[in-house]
Amino acid sequence: MVSNPQMIAGSYHPGDVTFLLKPVQMAPTDIATKEDRIQSGAAHYSEMISQERRPDDRYLSIFETARRNGVDRIAREISALARRIAQRVTTGSLAPQITLCSLVRAGVPYGVLLQRELLALGIDSCHFGVSIIRDRGLDGNAIAYILDRRPVGGVVFVDGWTGKGAIACELQTSWQALTGRDSAELVVLADPSGFATMSGSHDDWLIPSGILGANVSGLISRSILNRDVIGPDDFHGSIPVDHLADIDVSLDFVDQISREMARHRTAPMPSAPSADLQALRRRALACVHAIAAEYDVTNLNRIKPGIAEATRAVLRRRPHKVFLRSRDDGDLGALIHLCNTDGVDMVVDADLTGPYRAITLIENRA
């Protein structure tokens, strides 16, 4: 690793997060070409990036409604998660120095909120944004950078949600390979598939940031691992998403929730969500395999379960169908708006969606 690595700045306050990402520039790949290259095996998804779609006024209005409806819940659940981390520091199951590693990008807003709350609770905590890429793992240079400065026993990874558990499994495999430790600590807001160490709930609910991209995550792209722009000693890369700067709500989103979190700090500590994690995993996997069987899907990466993943797949990929638990579900407003705008076929089937409220099936381009 280089001694003085380049790092992308993002649009958060410097004290909120340090992004261990190299700023890069790449020509965008159109979505159809990207899908063809991914499914044919000609390129890995991390080697390409499309220009991020600009949300229309109706979509931004749906986000604002979701934000109004979700602020108190997020504040309550993040406050509880921060106190649970603090308790584990007290009992010794986590090191006194906590290092939050948000998985870019979905984990970043919640890592920022946890960082602020842990500091308010008097915990020695710092926060990094790090890359993890399916089939490639964690950014080993970023992890080495962190472990040169902070104890391994206090590392806590942060993400927004679990879909079918692919990234959670990638995290565990990669963490063990990099550190020799059996399990990585993973904290998420929503864990419908049962893969997180700590979670706000096991519900598939409308997390507001899940339906936006760069303009709620610090104005950075998803991470990039293309050897034309990333050398062996570099951090994984990211592109500044400047064309969305005029509608950036990254700071406003976390600031609003932070103000609410102060009210929950002295409230009685809520119980951790209770669930049989193995049962959640089995149910999630059964749902994914049911869709795969019915629609002759051999690559499970084409199935994107959960409100956030289903919505992001319509924004960034070539969807074939979107499965809804109910068309009348207000939390699916953004997804339904996108489907109507883009002419994506929607299928209402509560049995097929299982524990999820929405699932997107990516078009077969192989």
One Martini backbone bead per residue (centre of mass of N, CA, C, O) as a GRO file, in nm:
protein
  366
    1MET     BB    1   0.097   0.035   0.020
    2VAL     BB    2   0.074   0.350   0.010
    3SER     BB    3   0.174   0.608   0.226
    4ASN     BB    4  -0.019   0.838   0.056
    5PRO     BB    5  -0.323   0.807   0.000
    6GLN     BB    6  -0.585   0.847  -0.189
    7MET     BB    7  -0.896   1.035  -0.113
    8ILE     BB    8  -1.212   1.067  -0.107
    9ALA     BB    9  -1.432   1.307   0.022
   10GLY     BB   10  -1.705   1.402  -0.016
   11SER     BB   11  -2.008   1.553   0.173
   12TYR     BB   12  -1.907   1.523   0.443
   13HIS     BB   13  -1.781   1.555   0.727
   14PRO     BB   14  -1.468   1.473   0.822
   15GLY     BB   15  -1.568   1.353   1.112
   16ASP     BB   16  -1.771   1.129   0.998
   17VAL     BB   17  -1.572   1.036   0.746
   18THR     BB   18  -1.340   0.801   0.589
   19PHE     BB   19  -1.253   0.742   0.265
   20LEU     BB   20  -1.124   0.432   0.132
   21LEU     BB   21  -1.088   0.594  -0.167
   22LYS     BB   22  -1.015   0.628  -0.494
   23PRO     BB   23  -1.002   0.874  -0.713
   24VAL     BB   24  -1.184   0.847  -1.022
   25GLN     BB   25  -1.192   0.803  -1.386
   26MET     BB   26  -1.466   0.704  -1.609
   27ALA     BB   27  -1.622   0.576  -1.857
   28PRO     BB   28  -1.932   0.519  -1.924
   29THR     BB   29  -2.166   0.250  -1.912
   30ASP     BB   30  -2.413   0.124  -2.048
   31ILE     BB   31  -2.653  -0.081  -1.928
   32ALA     BB   32  -2.669  -0.293  -2.155
   33THR     BB   33  -2.367  -0.349  -2.180
   34LYS     BB   34  -2.315  -0.423  -1.889
   35GLU     BB   35  -2.506  -0.666  -1.878
   36ASP     BB   36  -2.372  -0.831  -2.098
   37ARG     BB   37  -2.086  -0.847  -1.964
   38ILE     BB   38  -2.166  -0.979  -1.703
   39GLN     BB   39  -2.327  -1.238  -1.816
   40SER     BB   40  -2.081  -1.334  -2.011
   41GLY     BB   41  -1.794  -1.265  -1.852
   42ALA     BB   42  -1.627  -1.015  -1.971
   43ALA     BB   43  -1.714  -0.868  -1.694
   44HIS     BB   44  -1.708  -0.709  -1.404
   45TYR     BB   45  -1.900  -0.492  -1.236
   46SER     BB   46  -1.643  -0.333  -1.103
   47GLU     BB   47  -1.527  -0.237  -1.405
   48MET     BB   48  -1.800  -0.074  -1.413
   49ILE     BB   49  -1.997   0.230  -1.501
   50SER     BB   50  -2.278   0.420  -1.465
   51GLN     BB   51  -2.465   0.675  -1.490
   52GLU     BB   52  -2.641   0.833  -1.266
   53ARG     BB   53  -2.955   0.868  -1.205
   54ARG     BB   54  -3.195   1.117  -1.217
   55PRO     BB   55  -3.425   1.218  -1.016
   56ASP     BB   56  -3.734   1.299  -1.011
   57ASP     BB   57  -3.970   1.482  -0.855
   58ARG     BB   58  -4.147   1.245  -0.770
   59TYR     BB   59  -3.923   1.078  -0.638
   60LEU     BB   60  -3.834   1.290  -0.429
   61SER     BB   61  -4.110   1.297  -0.290
   62ILE     BB   62  -4.104   1.004  -0.195
   63PHE     BB   63  -3.854   1.033  -0.023
   64GLU     BB   64  -3.963   1.252   0.172
   65THR     BB   65  -4.184   1.073   0.286
   66ALA     BB   66  -3.998   0.850   0.389
   67ARG     BB   67  -3.841   1.029   0.578
   68ARG     BB   68  -4.067   1.126   0.761
   69ASN     BB   69  -4.153   0.826   0.840
   70GLY     BB   70  -3.836   0.724   0.931
   71VAL     BB   71  -3.679   0.895   1.139
   72ASP     BB   72  -3.764   0.780   1.416
   73ARG     BB   73  -3.682   0.489   1.368
   74ILE     BB   74  -3.388   0.532   1.311
   75ALA     BB   75  -3.316   0.676   1.572
   76ARG     BB   76  -3.399   0.447   1.761
   77GLU     BB   77  -3.219   0.215   1.637
   78ILE     BB   78  -2.943   0.352   1.647
   79SER     BB   79  -2.940   0.409   1.946
   80ALA     BB   80  -2.958   0.111   2.030
   81LEU     BB   81  -2.703   0.013   1.882
   82ALA     BB   82  -2.503   0.195   2.028
   83ARG     BB   83  -2.565   0.079   2.313
   84ARG     BB   84  -2.483  -0.211   2.246
   85ILE     BB   85  -2.192  -0.149   2.182
   86ALA     BB   86  -2.125  -0.022   2.456
   87GLN     BB   87  -2.187  -0.276   2.622
   88ARG     BB   88  -1.966  -0.453   2.482
   89VAL     BB   89  -1.736  -0.288   2.586
   90THR     BB   90  -1.794  -0.330   2.889
   91THR     BB   91  -1.786  -0.660   2.865
   92GLY     BB   92  -1.548  -0.726   2.628
   93SER     BB   93  -1.659  -0.810   2.325
   94LEU     BB   94  -1.532  -0.529   2.275
   95ALA     BB   95  -1.325  -0.303   2.210
   96PRO     BB   96  -1.263   0.019   2.321
   97GLN     BB   97  -1.192   0.053   2.015
   98ILE     BB   98  -1.396   0.173   1.774
   99THR     BB   99  -1.447   0.054   1.425
  100LEU     BB  100  -1.612   0.185   1.166
  101CYS     BB  101  -1.723  -0.005   0.866
  102SER     BB  102  -1.853   0.109   0.590
  103LEU     BB  103  -2.041  -0.005   0.332
  104VAL     BB  104  -2.013   0.078   0.016
  105ARG     BB  105  -2.287   0.287   0.048
  106ALA     BB  106  -2.528   0.197   0.240
  107GLY     BB  107  -2.373   0.231   0.528
  108VAL     BB  108  -2.288   0.532   0.570
  109PRO     BB  109  -2.521   0.687   0.716
  110TYR     BB  110  -2.511   0.480   0.967
  111GLY     BB  111  -2.220   0.529   1.045
  112VAL     BB  112  -2.248   0.826   1.107
  113LEU     BB  113  -2.461   0.792   1.331
  114LEU     BB  114  -2.299   0.602   1.513
  115GLN     BB  115  -2.058   0.784   1.555
  116ARG     BB  116  -2.206   1.016   1.694
  117GLU     BB  117  -2.328   0.842   1.926
  118LEU     BB  118  -2.071   0.720   2.048
  119LEU     BB  119  -1.946   0.991   2.123
  120ALA     BB  120  -2.184   1.076   2.312
  121LEU     BB  121  -2.115   0.806   2.497
  122GLY     BB  122  -1.782   0.796   2.518
  123ILE     BB  123  -1.664   0.656   2.270
  124ASP     BB  124  -1.400   0.517   2.104
  125SER     BB  125  -1.440   0.644   1.772
  126CYS     BB  126  -1.429   0.544   1.425
  127HIS     BB  127  -1.475   0.624   1.057
  128PHE     BB  128  -1.513   0.414   0.769
  129GLY     BB  129  -1.503   0.380   0.417
  130VAL     BB  130  -1.561   0.065   0.249
  131SER     BB  131  -1.490  -0.190   0.028
  132ILE     BB  132  -1.721  -0.424  -0.130
  133ILE     BB  133  -1.705  -0.718  -0.349
  134ARG     BB  134  -1.839  -0.934  -0.532
  135ASP     BB  135  -1.592  -1.192  -0.559
  136ARG     BB  136  -1.355  -0.993  -0.404
  137GLY     BB  137  -1.416  -0.836  -0.152
  138LEU     BB  138  -1.235  -0.676   0.044
  139ASP     BB  139  -1.026  -0.415   0.096
  140GLY     BB  140  -0.711  -0.489   0.186
  141ASN     BB  141  -0.582  -0.204   0.208
  142ALA     BB  142  -0.792  -0.085   0.400
  143ILE     BB  143  -0.759  -0.290   0.631
  144ALA     BB  144  -0.459  -0.239   0.678
  145TYR     BB  145  -0.486   0.058   0.750
  146ILE     BB  146  -0.664   0.015   0.999
  147LEU     BB  147  -0.480  -0.205   1.157
  148ASP     BB  148  -0.244   0.006   1.196
  149ARG     BB  149  -0.452   0.190   1.403
  150ARG     BB  150  -0.650  -0.047   1.495
  151PRO     BB  151  -0.823  -0.276   1.661
  152VAL     BB  152  -0.967  -0.573   1.567
  153GLY     BB  153  -1.179  -0.600   1.819
  154GLY     BB  154  -1.336  -0.308   1.708
  155VAL     BB  155  -1.459  -0.409   1.448
  156VAL     BB  156  -1.742  -0.261   1.265
  157PHE     BB  157  -1.979  -0.333   1.044
  158VAL     BB  158  -2.177  -0.138   0.801
  159ASP     BB  159  -2.521  -0.154   0.702
  160GLY     BB  160  -2.846  -0.123   0.592
  161TRP     BB  161  -2.884  -0.428   0.474
  162THR     BB  162  -3.034  -0.739   0.391
  163GLY     BB  163  -3.096  -0.957   0.153
  164LYS     BB  164  -2.966  -1.268   0.073
  165GLY     BB  165  -2.643  -1.248   0.189
  166ALA     BB  166  -2.397  -1.206  -0.003
  167ILE     BB  167  -2.229  -0.983   0.143
  168ALA     BB  168  -2.213  -1.117   0.419
  169CYS     BB  169  -2.055  -1.364   0.314
  170GLU     BB  170  -1.821  -1.208   0.191
  171LEU     BB  171  -1.728  -1.083   0.453
  172GLN     BB  172  -1.656  -1.339   0.611
  173THR     BB  173  -1.451  -1.457   0.412
  174SER     BB  174  -1.261  -1.209   0.392
  175TRP     BB  175  -1.197  -1.164   0.692
  176GLN     BB  176  -1.064  -1.436   0.739
  177ALA     BB  177  -0.840  -1.406   0.521
  178LEU     BB  178  -0.716  -1.132   0.646
  179THR     BB  179  -0.722  -1.224   0.985
  180GLY     BB  180  -0.830  -1.523   1.099
  181ARG     BB  181  -1.115  -1.463   1.171
  182ASP     BB  182  -1.429  -1.601   1.203
  183SER     BB  183  -1.587  -1.314   1.259
  184ALA     BB  184  -1.791  -1.055   1.161
  185GLU     BB  185  -1.913  -0.750   1.244
  186LEU     BB  186  -2.269  -0.684   1.178
  187VAL     BB  187  -2.449  -0.382   1.111
  188VAL     BB  188  -2.806  -0.320   1.081
  189LEU     BB  189  -3.122  -0.221   1.026
  190ALA     BB  190  -3.205  -0.455   0.810
  191ASP     BB  191  -3.272  -0.830   0.869
  192PRO     BB  192  -3.449  -1.053   0.691
  193SER     BB  193  -3.203  -1.291   0.654
  194GLY     BB  194  -3.006  -1.330   0.918
  195PHE     BB  195  -2.677  -1.201   0.895
  196ALA     BB  196  -2.655  -1.032   1.147
  197THR     BB  197  -2.538  -0.939   1.457
  198MET     BB  198  -2.685  -0.654   1.434
  199SER     BB  199  -3.021  -0.503   1.465
  200GLY     BB  200  -3.312  -0.325   1.438
  201SER     BB  201  -3.440  -0.548   1.239
  202HIS     BB  202  -3.643  -0.803   1.038
  203ASP     BB  203  -3.743  -0.601   0.837
  204ASP     BB  204  -3.899  -0.503   0.529
  205TRP     BB  205  -3.825  -0.170   0.488
  206LEU     BB  206  -3.839   0.180   0.425
  207ILE     BB  207  -3.540   0.291   0.359
  208PRO     BB  208  -3.473   0.586   0.234
  209SER     BB  209  -3.174   0.543   0.120
  210GLY     BB  210  -3.252   0.287  -0.064
  211ILE     BB  211  -3.380   0.493  -0.307
  212LEU     BB  212  -3.097   0.609  -0.320
  213GLY     BB  213  -2.774   0.734  -0.375
  214ALA     BB  214  -2.534   0.961  -0.379
  215ASN     BB  215  -2.741   1.192  -0.253
  216VAL     BB  216  -2.715   1.000   0.041
  217SER     BB  217  -2.371   0.909   0.025
  218GLY     BB  218  -2.158   1.161  -0.053
  219LEU     BB  219  -2.110   1.175  -0.369
  220ILE     BB  220  -2.063   0.866  -0.450
  221SER     BB  221  -1.978   0.591  -0.588
  222ARG     BB  222  -1.948   0.301  -0.639
  223SER     BB  223  -1.725   0.066  -0.639
  224ILE     BB  224  -1.394   0.014  -0.795
  225LEU     BB  225  -1.225  -0.267  -0.996
  226ASN     BB  226  -0.990  -0.140  -1.215
  227ARG     BB  227  -0.671  -0.185  -1.352
  228ASP     BB  228  -0.661   0.092  -1.508
  229VAL     BB  229  -0.705   0.262  -1.205
  230ILE     BB  230  -0.606   0.014  -1.015
  231GLY     BB  231  -0.367  -0.065  -0.810
  232PRO     BB  232  -0.217  -0.286  -0.586
  233ASP     BB  233  -0.186  -0.025  -0.364
  234ASP     BB  234  -0.473   0.051  -0.383
  235PHE     BB  235  -0.762   0.155  -0.346
  236HIS     BB  236  -1.050   0.149  -0.414
  237GLY     BB  237  -1.283   0.304  -0.619
  238SER     BB  238  -1.423   0.641  -0.701
  239ILE     BB  239  -1.679   0.861  -0.815
  240PRO     BB  240  -1.770   1.165  -0.849
  241VAL     BB  241  -2.118   1.295  -0.815
  242ASP     BB  242  -2.171   1.603  -0.939
  243HIS     BB  243  -2.459   1.596  -1.094
  244LEU     BB  244  -2.603   1.579  -0.778
  245ALA     BB  245  -2.535   1.831  -0.595
  246ASP     BB  246  -2.819   1.994  -0.604
  247ILE     BB  247  -2.951   1.706  -0.451
  248ASP     BB  248  -2.801   1.691  -0.186
  249VAL     BB  249  -2.882   1.497   0.137
  250SER     BB  250  -2.670   1.374   0.324
  251LEU     BB  251  -2.654   1.574   0.567
  252ASP     BB  252  -2.952   1.629   0.621
  253PHE     BB  253  -3.029   1.340   0.692
  254VAL     BB  254  -2.838   1.301   0.944
  255ASP     BB  255  -2.912   1.557   1.101
  256GLN     BB  256  -3.209   1.493   1.152
  257ILE     BB  257  -3.159   1.227   1.306
  258SER     BB  258  -2.970   1.333   1.527
  259ARG     BB  259  -3.180   1.510   1.668
  260GLU     BB  260  -3.360   1.264   1.748
  261MET     BB  261  -3.153   1.088   1.911
  262ALA     BB  262  -3.136   1.258   2.172
  263ARG     BB  263  -3.418   1.155   2.281
  264HIS     BB  264  -3.318   0.837   2.307
  265ARG     BB  265  -3.072   0.824   2.505
  266THR     BB  266  -3.271   0.816   2.786
  267ALA     BB  267  -3.419   0.584   2.712
  268PRO     BB  268  -3.521   0.291   2.728
  269MET     BB  269  -3.389  -0.009   2.658
  270PRO     BB  270  -3.432  -0.195   2.404
  271SER     BB  271  -3.483  -0.480   2.273
  272ALA     BB  272  -3.364  -0.708   2.094
  273PRO     BB  273  -3.425  -0.864   1.825
  274SER     BB  274  -3.625  -1.152   1.784
  275ALA     BB  275  -3.468  -1.447   1.633
  276ASP     BB  276  -3.428  -1.705   1.398
  277LEU     BB  277  -3.171  -1.694   1.190
  278GLN     BB  278  -3.190  -1.966   1.041
  279ALA     BB  279  -3.485  -1.931   0.957
  280LEU     BB  280  -3.445  -1.675   0.791
  281ARG     BB  281  -3.248  -1.800   0.589
  282ARG     BB  282  -3.430  -2.023   0.482
  283ARG     BB  283  -3.660  -1.840   0.382
  284ALA     BB  284  -3.495  -1.670   0.187
  285LEU     BB  285  -3.383  -1.903   0.014
  286ALA     BB  286  -3.656  -2.021  -0.071
  287CYS     BB  287  -3.749  -1.774  -0.227
  288VAL     BB  288  -3.520  -1.760  -0.435
  289HIS     BB  289  -3.560  -2.057  -0.543
  290ALA     BB  290  -3.850  -2.022  -0.642
  291ILE     BB  291  -3.786  -1.818  -0.863
  292ALA     BB  292  -3.571  -1.981  -1.009
  293ALA     BB  293  -3.761  -2.217  -1.086
  294GLU     BB  294  -3.994  -2.056  -1.232
  295TYR     BB  295  -3.758  -1.876  -1.420
  296ASP     BB  296  -3.492  -2.015  -1.494
  297VAL     BB  297  -3.254  -1.957  -1.274
  298THR     BB  298  -2.892  -1.988  -1.246
  299ASN     BB  299  -2.838  -1.687  -1.143
  300LEU     BB  300  -2.880  -1.542  -0.831
  301ASN     BB  301  -2.785  -1.245  -0.902
  302ARG     BB  302  -3.070  -1.177  -1.048
  303ILE     BB  303  -3.173  -1.167  -0.749
  304LYS     BB  304  -3.352  -0.885  -0.575
  305PRO     BB  305  -3.413  -0.855  -0.245
  306GLY     BB  306  -3.597  -0.609  -0.140
  307ILE     BB  307  -3.664  -0.287  -0.154
  308ALA     BB  308  -3.382  -0.172  -0.209
  309GLU     BB  309  -3.273  -0.377  -0.417
  310ALA     BB  310  -3.509  -0.358  -0.617
  311THR     BB  311  -3.477  -0.055  -0.676
  312ARG     BB  312  -3.175  -0.048  -0.762
  313ALA     BB  313  -3.210  -0.243  -1.001
  314VAL     BB  314  -3.388  -0.051  -1.170
  315LEU     BB  315  -3.178   0.183  -1.180
  316ARG     BB  316  -2.901  -0.011  -1.277
  317ARG     BB  317  -3.055  -0.220  -1.448
  318ARG     BB  318  -3.221  -0.504  -1.624
  319PRO     BB  319  -3.536  -0.563  -1.587
  320HIS     BB  320  -3.791  -0.810  -1.600
  321LYS     BB  321  -3.910  -0.830  -1.298
  322VAL     BB  322  -4.156  -0.739  -1.041
  323PHE     BB  323  -4.216  -0.832  -0.710
  324LEU     BB  324  -4.516  -0.811  -0.513
  325ARG     BB  325  -4.704  -0.821  -0.236
  326SER     BB  326  -4.828  -0.516  -0.290
  327ARG     BB  327  -4.966  -0.247  -0.464
  328ASP     BB  328  -5.073  -0.093  -0.182
  329ASP     BB  329  -4.788  -0.037  -0.088
  330GLY     BB  330  -4.647   0.257   0.012
  331ASP     BB  331  -4.336   0.156   0.024
  332LEU     BB  332  -4.352   0.108  -0.314
  333GLY     BB  333  -4.363   0.380  -0.471
  334ALA     BB  334  -4.086   0.404  -0.609
  335LEU     BB  335  -4.088   0.136  -0.760
  336ILE     BB  336  -4.353   0.177  -0.916
  337HIS     BB  337  -4.267   0.434  -1.060
  338LEU     BB  338  -4.035   0.309  -1.219
  339CYS     BB  339  -4.197   0.090  -1.364
  340ASN     BB  340  -4.389   0.285  -1.508
  341THR     BB  341  -4.169   0.453  -1.654
  342ASP     BB  342  -4.012   0.177  -1.781
  343GLY     BB  343  -4.203  -0.078  -1.831
  344VAL     BB  344  -4.224  -0.278  -1.588
  345ASP     BB  345  -4.305  -0.579  -1.485
  346MET     BB  346  -4.570  -0.662  -1.254
  347VAL     BB  347  -4.597  -0.895  -0.971
  348VAL     BB  348  -4.848  -1.024  -0.766
  349ASP     BB  349  -4.692  -1.225  -0.487
  350ALA     BB  350  -4.689  -1.321  -0.164
  351ASP     BB  351  -4.564  -1.606  -0.181
  352LEU     BB  352  -4.301  -1.538  -0.348
  353THR     BB  353  -4.181  -1.307  -0.150
  354GLY     BB  354  -4.222  -1.369   0.138
  355PRO     BB  355  -4.021  -1.171   0.350
  356TYR     BB  356  -4.076  -0.982   0.117
  357ARG     BB  357  -4.202  -0.689  -0.065
  358ALA     BB  358  -3.963  -0.714  -0.285
  359ILE     BB  359  -3.859  -0.824  -0.625
  360THR     BB  360  -3.589  -0.847  -0.855
  361LEU     BB  361  -3.555  -0.949  -1.197
  362ILE     BB  362  -3.311  -0.996  -1.404
  363GLU     BB  363  -3.225  -0.992  -1.708
  364ASN     BB  364  -3.152  -1.216  -1.962
  365ARG     BB  365  -2.821  -1.187  -2.147
  366ALA     BB  366  -2.673  -1.471  -2.216
   0.00000   0.00000   0.00000
